[in-house]
Short mmCIF file of C-alpha atoms in Angstrom, two decimals:
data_model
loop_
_atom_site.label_atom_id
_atom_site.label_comp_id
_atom_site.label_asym_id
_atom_site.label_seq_id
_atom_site.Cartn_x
_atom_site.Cartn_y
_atom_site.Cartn_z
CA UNK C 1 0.00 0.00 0.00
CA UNK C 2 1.24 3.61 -0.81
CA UNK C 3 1.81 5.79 2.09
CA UNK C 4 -0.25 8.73 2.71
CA UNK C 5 1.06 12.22 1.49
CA UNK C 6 2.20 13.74 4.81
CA UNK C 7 0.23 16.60 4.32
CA UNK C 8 -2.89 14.38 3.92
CA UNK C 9 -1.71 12.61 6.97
CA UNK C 10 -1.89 15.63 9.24
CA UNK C 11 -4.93 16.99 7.58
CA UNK C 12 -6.23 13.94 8.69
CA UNK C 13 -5.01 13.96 11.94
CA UNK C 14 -6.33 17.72 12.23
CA UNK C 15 -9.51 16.54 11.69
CA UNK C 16 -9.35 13.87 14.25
CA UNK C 17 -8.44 16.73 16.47
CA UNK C 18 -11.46 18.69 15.42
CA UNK C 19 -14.15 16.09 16.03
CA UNK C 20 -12.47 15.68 19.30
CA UNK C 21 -12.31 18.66 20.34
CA UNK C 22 -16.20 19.45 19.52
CA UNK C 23 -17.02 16.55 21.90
CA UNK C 24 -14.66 17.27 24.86
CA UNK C 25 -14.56 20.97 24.57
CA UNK C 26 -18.84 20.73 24.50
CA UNK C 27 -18.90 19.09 27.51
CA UNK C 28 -16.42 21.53 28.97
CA UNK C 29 -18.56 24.74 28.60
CA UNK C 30 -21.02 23.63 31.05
CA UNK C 31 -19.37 21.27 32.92
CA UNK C 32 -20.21 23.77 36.19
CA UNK C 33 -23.68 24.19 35.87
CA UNK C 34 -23.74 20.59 34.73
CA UNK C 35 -21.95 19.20 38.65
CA UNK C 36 -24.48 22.18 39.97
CA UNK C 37 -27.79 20.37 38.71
CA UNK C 38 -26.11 17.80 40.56
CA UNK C 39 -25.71 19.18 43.46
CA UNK C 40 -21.97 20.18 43.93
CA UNK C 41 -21.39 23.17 45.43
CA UNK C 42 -18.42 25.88 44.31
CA UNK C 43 -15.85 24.03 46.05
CA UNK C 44 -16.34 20.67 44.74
CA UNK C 45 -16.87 22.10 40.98
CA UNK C 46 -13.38 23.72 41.55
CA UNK C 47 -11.61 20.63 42.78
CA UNK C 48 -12.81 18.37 40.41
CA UNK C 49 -12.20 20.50 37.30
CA UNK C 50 -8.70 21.06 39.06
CA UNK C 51 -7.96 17.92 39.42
CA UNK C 52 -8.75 16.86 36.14
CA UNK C 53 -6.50 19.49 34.51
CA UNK C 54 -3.65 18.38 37.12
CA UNK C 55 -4.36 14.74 35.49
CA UNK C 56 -4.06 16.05 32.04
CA UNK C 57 -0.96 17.49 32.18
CA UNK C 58 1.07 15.43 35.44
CA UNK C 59 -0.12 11.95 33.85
CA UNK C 60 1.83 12.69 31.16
CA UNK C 61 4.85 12.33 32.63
CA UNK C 62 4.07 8.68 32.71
CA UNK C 63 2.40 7.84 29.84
CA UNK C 64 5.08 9.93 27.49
CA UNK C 65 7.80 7.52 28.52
CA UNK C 66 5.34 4.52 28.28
CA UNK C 67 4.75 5.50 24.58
CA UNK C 68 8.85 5.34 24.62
CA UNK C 69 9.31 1.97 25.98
CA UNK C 70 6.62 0.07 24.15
CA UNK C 71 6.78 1.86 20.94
CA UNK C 72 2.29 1.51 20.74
CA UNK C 73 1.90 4.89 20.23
CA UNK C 74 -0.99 4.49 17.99
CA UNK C 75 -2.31 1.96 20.53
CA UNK C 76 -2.28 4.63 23.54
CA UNK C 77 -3.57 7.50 21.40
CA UNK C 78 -6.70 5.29 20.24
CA UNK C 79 -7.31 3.96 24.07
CA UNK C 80 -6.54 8.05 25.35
CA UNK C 81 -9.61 9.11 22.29
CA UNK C 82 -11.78 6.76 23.35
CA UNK C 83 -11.84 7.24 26.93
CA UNK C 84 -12.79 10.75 26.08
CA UNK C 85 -15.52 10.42 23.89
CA UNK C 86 -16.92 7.10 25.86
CA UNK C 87 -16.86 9.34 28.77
CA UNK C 88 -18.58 12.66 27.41
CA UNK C 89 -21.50 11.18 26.04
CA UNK C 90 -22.07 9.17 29.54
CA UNK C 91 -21.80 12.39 31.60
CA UNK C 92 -25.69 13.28 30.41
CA UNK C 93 -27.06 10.56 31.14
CA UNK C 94 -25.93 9.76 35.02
CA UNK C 95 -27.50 10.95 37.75
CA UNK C 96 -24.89 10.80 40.45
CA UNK C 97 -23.05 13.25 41.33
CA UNK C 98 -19.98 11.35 42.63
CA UNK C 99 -20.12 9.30 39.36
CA UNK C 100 -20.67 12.81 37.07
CA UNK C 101 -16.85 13.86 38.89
CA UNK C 102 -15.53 10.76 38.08
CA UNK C 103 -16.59 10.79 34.22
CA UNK C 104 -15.25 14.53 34.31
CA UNK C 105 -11.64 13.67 35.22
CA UNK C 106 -12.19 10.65 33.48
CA UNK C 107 -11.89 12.57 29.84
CA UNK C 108 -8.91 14.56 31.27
CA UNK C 109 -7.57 11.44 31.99
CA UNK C 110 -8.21 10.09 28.71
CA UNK C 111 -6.18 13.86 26.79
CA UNK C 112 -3.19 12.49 29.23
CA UNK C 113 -2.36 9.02 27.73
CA UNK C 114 -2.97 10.00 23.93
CA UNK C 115 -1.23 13.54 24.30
CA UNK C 116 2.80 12.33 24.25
CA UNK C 117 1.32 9.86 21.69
CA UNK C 118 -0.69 12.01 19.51
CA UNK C 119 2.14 14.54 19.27
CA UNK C 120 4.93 11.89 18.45
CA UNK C 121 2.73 10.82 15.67
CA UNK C 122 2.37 14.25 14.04
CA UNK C 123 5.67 14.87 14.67
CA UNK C 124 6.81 12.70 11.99
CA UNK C 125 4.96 13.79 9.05
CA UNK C 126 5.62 16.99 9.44
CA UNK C 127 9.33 16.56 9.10
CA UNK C 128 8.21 16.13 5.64
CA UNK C 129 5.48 19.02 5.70
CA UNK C 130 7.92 21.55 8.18
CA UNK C 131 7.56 21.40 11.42
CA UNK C 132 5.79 24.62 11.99
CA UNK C 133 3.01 24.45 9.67
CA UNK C 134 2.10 20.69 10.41
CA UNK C 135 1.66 21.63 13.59
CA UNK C 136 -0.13 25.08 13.25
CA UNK C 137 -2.38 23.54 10.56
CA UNK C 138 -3.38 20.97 13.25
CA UNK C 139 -4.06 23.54 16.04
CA UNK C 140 -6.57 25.84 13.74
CA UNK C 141 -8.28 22.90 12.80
CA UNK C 142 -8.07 21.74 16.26
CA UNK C 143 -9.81 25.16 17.25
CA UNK C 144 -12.32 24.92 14.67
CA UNK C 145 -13.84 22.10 17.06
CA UNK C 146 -13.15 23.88 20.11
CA UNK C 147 -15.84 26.73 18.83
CA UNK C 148 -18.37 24.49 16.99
CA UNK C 149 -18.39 22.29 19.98
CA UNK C 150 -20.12 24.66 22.49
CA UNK C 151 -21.93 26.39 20.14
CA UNK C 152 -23.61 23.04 19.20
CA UNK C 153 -24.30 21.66 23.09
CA UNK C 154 -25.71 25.69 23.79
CA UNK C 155 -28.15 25.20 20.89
CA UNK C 156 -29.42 21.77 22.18
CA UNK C 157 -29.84 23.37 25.80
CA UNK C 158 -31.84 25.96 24.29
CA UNK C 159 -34.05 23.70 22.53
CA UNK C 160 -34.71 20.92 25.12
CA UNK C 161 -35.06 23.44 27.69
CA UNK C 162 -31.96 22.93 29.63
CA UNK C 163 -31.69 19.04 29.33
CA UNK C 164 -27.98 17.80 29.50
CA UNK C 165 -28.96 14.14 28.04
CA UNK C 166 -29.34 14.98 24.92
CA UNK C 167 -26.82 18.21 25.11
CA UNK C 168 -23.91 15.65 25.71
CA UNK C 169 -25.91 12.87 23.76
CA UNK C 170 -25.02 14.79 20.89
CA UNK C 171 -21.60 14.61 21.12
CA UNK C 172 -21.35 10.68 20.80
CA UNK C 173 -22.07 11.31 16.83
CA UNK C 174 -18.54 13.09 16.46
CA UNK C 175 -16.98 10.76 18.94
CA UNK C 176 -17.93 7.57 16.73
CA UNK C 177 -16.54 9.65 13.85
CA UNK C 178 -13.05 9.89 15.75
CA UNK C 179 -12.36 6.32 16.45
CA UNK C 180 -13.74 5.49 13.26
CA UNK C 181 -11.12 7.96 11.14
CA UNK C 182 -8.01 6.91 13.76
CA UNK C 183 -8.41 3.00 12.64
CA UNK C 184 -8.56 4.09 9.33
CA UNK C 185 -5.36 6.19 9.48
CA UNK C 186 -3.57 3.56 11.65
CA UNK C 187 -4.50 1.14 8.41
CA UNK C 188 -3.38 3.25 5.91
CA UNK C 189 -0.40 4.60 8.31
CA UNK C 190 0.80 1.93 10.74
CA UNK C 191 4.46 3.66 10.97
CA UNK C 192 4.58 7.57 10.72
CA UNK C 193 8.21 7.41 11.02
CA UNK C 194 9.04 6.39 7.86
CA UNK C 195 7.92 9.93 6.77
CA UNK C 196 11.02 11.65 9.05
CA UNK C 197 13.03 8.69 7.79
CA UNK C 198 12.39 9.98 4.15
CA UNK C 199 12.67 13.64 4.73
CA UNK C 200 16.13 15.31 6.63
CA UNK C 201 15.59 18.14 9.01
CA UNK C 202 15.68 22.11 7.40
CA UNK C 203 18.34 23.65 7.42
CA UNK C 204 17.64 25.46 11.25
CA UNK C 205 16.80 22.01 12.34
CA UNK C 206 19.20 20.02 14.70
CA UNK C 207 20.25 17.07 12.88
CA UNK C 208 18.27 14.11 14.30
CA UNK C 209 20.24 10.82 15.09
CA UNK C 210 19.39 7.99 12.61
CA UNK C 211 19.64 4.91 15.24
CA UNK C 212 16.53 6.00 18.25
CA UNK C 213 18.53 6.13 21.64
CA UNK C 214 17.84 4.12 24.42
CA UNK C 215 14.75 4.42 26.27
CA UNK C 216 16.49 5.19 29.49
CA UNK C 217 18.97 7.88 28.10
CA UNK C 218 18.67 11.61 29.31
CA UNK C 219 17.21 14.24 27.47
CA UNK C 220 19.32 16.30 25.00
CA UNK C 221 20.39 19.86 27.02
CA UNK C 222 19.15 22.04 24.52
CA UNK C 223 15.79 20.39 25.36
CA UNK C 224 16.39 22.04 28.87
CA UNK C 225 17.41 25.03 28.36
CA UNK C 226 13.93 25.34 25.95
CA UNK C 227 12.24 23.93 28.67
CA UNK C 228 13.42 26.76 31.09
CA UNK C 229 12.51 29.49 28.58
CA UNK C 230 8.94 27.90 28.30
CA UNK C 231 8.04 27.75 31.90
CA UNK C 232 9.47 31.34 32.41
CA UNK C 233 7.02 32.73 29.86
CA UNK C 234 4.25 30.64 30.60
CA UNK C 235 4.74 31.90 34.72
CA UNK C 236 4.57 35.03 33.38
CA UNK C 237 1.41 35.11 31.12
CA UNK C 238 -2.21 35.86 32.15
CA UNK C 239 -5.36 33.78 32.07
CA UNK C 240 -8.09 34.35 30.74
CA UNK C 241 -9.73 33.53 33.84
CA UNK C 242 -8.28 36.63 35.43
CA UNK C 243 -9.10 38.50 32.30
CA UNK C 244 -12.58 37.55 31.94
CA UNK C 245 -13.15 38.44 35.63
CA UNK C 246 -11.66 42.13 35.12
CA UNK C 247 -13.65 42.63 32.28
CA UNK C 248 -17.31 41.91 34.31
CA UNK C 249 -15.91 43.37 37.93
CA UNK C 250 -15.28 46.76 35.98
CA UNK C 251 -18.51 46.47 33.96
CA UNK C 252 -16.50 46.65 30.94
CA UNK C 253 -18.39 43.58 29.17
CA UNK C 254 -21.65 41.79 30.38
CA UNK C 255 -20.87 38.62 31.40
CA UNK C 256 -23.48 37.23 28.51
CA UNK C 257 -20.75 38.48 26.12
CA UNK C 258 -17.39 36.99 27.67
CA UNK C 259 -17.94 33.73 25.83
CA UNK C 260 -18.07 35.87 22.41
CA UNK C 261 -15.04 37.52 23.27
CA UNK C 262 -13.37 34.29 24.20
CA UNK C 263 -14.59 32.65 21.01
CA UNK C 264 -13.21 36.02 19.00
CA UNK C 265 -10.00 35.22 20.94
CA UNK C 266 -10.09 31.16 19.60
CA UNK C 267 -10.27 32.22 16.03
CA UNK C 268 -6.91 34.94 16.89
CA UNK C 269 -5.35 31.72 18.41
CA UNK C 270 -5.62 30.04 15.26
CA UNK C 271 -4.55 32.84 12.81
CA UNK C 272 -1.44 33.48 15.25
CA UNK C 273 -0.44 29.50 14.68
CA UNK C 274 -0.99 29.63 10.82
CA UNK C 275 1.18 32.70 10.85
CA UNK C 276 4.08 31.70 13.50
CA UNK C 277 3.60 28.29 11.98
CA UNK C 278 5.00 29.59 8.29
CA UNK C 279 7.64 32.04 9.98
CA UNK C 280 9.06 29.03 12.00
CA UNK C 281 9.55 26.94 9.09
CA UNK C 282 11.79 29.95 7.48
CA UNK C 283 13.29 31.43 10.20
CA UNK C 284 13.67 28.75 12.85
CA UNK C 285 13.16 29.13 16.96
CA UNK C 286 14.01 33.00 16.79
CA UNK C 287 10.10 33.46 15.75
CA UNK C 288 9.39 32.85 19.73
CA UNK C 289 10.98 36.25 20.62
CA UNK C 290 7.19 37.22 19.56
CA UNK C 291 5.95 35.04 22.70
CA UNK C 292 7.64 37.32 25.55
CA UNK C 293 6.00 40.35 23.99
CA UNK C 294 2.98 39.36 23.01
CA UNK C 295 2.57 38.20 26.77
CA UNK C 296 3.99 41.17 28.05
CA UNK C 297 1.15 43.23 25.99
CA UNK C 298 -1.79 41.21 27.68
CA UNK C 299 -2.01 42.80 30.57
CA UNK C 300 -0.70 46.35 29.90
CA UNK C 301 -3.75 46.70 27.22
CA UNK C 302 -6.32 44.15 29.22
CA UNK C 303 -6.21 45.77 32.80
CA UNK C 304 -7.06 49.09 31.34
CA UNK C 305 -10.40 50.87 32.53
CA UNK C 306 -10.96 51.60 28.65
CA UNK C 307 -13.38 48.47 26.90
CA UNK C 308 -11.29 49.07 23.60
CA UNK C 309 -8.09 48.02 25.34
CA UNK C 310 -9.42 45.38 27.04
CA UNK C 311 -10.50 43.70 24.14
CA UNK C 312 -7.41 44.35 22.45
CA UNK C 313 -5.58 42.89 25.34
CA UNK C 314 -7.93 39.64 25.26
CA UNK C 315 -7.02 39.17 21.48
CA UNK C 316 -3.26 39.95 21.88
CA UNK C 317 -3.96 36.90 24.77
CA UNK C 318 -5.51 34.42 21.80
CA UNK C 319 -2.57 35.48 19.84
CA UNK C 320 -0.35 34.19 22.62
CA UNK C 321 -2.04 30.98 23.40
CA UNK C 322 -1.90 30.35 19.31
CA UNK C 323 1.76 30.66 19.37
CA UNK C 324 1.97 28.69 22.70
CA UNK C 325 -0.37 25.51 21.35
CA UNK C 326 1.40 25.05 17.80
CA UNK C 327 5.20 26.50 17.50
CA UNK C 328 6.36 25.61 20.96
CA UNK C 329 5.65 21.64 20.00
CA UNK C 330 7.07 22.03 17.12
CA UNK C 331 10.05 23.00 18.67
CA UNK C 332 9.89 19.85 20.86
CA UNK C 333 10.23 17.81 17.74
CA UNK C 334 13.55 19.59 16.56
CA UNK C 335 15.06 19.11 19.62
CA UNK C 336 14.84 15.61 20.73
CA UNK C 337 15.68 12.42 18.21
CA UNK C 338 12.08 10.38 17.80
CA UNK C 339 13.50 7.58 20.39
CA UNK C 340 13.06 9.92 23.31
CA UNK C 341 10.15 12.41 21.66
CA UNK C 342 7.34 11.11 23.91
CA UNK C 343 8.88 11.38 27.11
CA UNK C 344 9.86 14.74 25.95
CA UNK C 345 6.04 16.05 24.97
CA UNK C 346 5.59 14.52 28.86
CA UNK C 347 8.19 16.24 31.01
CA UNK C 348 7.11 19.16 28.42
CA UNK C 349 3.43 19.07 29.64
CA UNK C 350 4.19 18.70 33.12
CA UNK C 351 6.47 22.04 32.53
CA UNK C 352 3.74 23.53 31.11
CA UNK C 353 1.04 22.56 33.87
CA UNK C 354 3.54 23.72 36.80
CA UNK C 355 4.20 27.06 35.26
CA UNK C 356 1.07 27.99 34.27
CA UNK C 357 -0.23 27.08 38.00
CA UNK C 358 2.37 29.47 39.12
CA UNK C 359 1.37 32.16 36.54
CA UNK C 360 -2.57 32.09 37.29
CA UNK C 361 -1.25 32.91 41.38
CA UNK C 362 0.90 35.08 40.22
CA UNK C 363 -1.19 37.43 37.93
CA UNK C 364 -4.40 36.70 40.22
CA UNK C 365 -2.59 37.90 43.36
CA UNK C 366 -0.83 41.02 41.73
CA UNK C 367 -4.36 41.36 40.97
CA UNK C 368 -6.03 42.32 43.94
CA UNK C 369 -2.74 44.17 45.11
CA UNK C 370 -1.88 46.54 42.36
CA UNK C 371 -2.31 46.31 38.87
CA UNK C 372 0.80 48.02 38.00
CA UNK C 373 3.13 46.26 39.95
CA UNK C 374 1.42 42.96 37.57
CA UNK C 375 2.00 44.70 34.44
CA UNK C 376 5.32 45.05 35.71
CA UNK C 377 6.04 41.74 36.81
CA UNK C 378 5.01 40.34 34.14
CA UNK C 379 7.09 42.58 31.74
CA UNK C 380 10.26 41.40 34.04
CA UNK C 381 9.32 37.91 33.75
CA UNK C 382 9.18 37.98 29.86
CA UNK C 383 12.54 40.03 29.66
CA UNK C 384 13.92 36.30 31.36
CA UNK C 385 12.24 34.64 29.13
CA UNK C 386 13.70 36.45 26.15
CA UNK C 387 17.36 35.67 28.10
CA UNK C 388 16.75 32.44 28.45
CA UNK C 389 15.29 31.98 24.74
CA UNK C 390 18.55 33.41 23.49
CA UNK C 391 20.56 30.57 25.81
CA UNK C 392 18.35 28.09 24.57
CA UNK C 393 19.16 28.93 20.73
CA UNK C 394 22.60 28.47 21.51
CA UNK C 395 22.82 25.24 23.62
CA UNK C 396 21.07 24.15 20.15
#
């Protein structure tokens, strides 16, 4: 059988991602009021959806280096899809509360043993396609799903009068669609590496070894030093949580109209990837020096009294989180031969998770103390970043 063009493989792949992310990011916009019909109270609806984003991104750490070891990494990405969409569909229809929680980490759960997986996956065909506009290709699609998905499960609620059965019930039509298209690419693509195999790394590429080393070898130290730069800008980078909650304690938006913006700010996220995508391909890692200044900008336009700069500071923030979601995996897969590229998306996530933790206490408490002392933190903290980018280019 001939293989798949790579750029058919991750067009594909994106829409895998898409379907996915309409039936896991559907169940997400009313996963509070959903626990609240339930009967949880604030507390428990906070600890639960914590503690499925901890799962998300700490699991990883394990199942990265599994994917390693046994080499099944289409195995582990099917089993991580299916949990999720087996568990969505299920969350409508329960009427426990205790069980509802479980289902809810559950699909977290399920995003933590396909992630390292998924991204090894993609990471070979687009060696062949360029790194950065496989992978920004794949997160605009991937947002594409993340807007149609709510918008879909909102539309149901509003025609059922509020019923979550069929809201979530909905979503098990995309979810069949998922598994159904990742058995059919695993058919027609059983090994994605022989697309890197086929195509040597651009020229602002590290040369990748041709024998995989061992499972139990380190890390290469430009992966590090990448790895410090990312969890310095990510500490230093504003939620939208925080954001949102400026925008309706100043009575700059109605709260009926945060979801638009944050929608507005999805479709920014995927322009920013396209766009960073292309540039990284041509120019290399030096494209990230936007990152730093793009999060410095958030908050010095988005805590503003004015609504104009607010907005503009919640789009600058989409911009970000495009550039954050598509380029800095793509970097991951210059850096670090294929035999150690799962454990690397891992210890990558768990990077991720930690930092941006310590950036949502960060911005939140600067906060309620004084907003210019954030804006100014926050501009120090990217002016690190942009030092530690530079030491990063050169341990590479």
């Amino acid at each position: 059988m001939t293989l798949m063009r790579p750029w058919r493989f991750v067009l594909w792949f994106g829409t895998v991602s898409l379907l996915a992310d309409f039936v896991y990011e559907g169940a997400r916009s009313v996963t509070g009021p959903l626990l609240a019909s339930l009967g949880a109270s604030a507390l428990v609806v906070g600890v639960v959806t914590g503690a499925g984003e901890a799962a998300a991104l700490g699991l990883r750490l394990v199942s990265g280096p599994l994917a390693d070891r046994t080499r099944r990494f289409w195995g582990l990405a099917i089993a991580g899809y299916a949990l999720t969409v087996v568990s969505v569909p299920l969350l409508g229809v329960v009427g426990a509360l205790w069980a509802a929680c479980a289902l809810v980490i559950a699909e977290r759960v399920g995003k933590a043993v396909r992630s390292p997986a998924k991204d090894t996956l993609l990471s070979h065909a687009t060696a062949a396609t360029g790194r950065g506009r496989g992978f920004a290709v794949h997160e605009a699609m991937d947002q594409v799903g993340a807007l149609v998905g709510p918008l879909v499960v909102a539309g149901v609620l509003a025609l059922t009068g509020g019923d979550y059965g069929p809201a979530l019930g909905v979503l098990a039509l995309p979810g069949v669609a998922v598994l159904v298209l990742l058995v059919w690419l695993r058919s027609r693509v059983p090994n994605p590496r022989s697309y890197e195999e086929e195509h040597p790394p651009h020229e602002h590429e590290p040369a990748t070894p041709e024998s995989a080393p061992a499972a139990g070898s380190r890390l290469p130290r430009a992966f590090w030093t990448y790895a410090a730069f990312t969890a310095t800008t990510t500490a230093g980078f504003t939620t939208f949580g925080v954001l949102s909650y400026h925008l309706v304690e100043r009575h700059l938006l109605a709260a009926a109209w945060v979801p638009v913006l944050y929608a507005a700010a999805m479709a920014v996220d995927a322009l920013a990837a396209l766009a960073t995508g292309w540039l990284y391909d041509r120019q290399g890692a030096r494209v990230l020096v936007v990152l730093p200044v793009l999060a410095a900008v958030v908050p010095a336009l988005a805590f503003t009294a004015t609504v104009g700069f607010a907005v503009a500071g919640s789009l600058v923030w989409g911009a970000a989180m495009g550039v954050q979601e598509s380029t800095l995996r793509a970097t991951v897969a210059d850096l670090v031969p294929p035999g150690r590229r799962a454990t690397a998306y891992g210890v990558f996530a768990g990077v991720v998770g930690a930092a941006s933790l310590a950036g949502g206490a960060l911005t939140g408490a600067l906060y309620g103390t004084s907003i210019p002392a954030l804006i100014a933190v926050v501009a120090g903290v990217q002016v690190l970043a942009l030092v530690l980018l530079g030491v990063s280019a050169r341990a590479a």
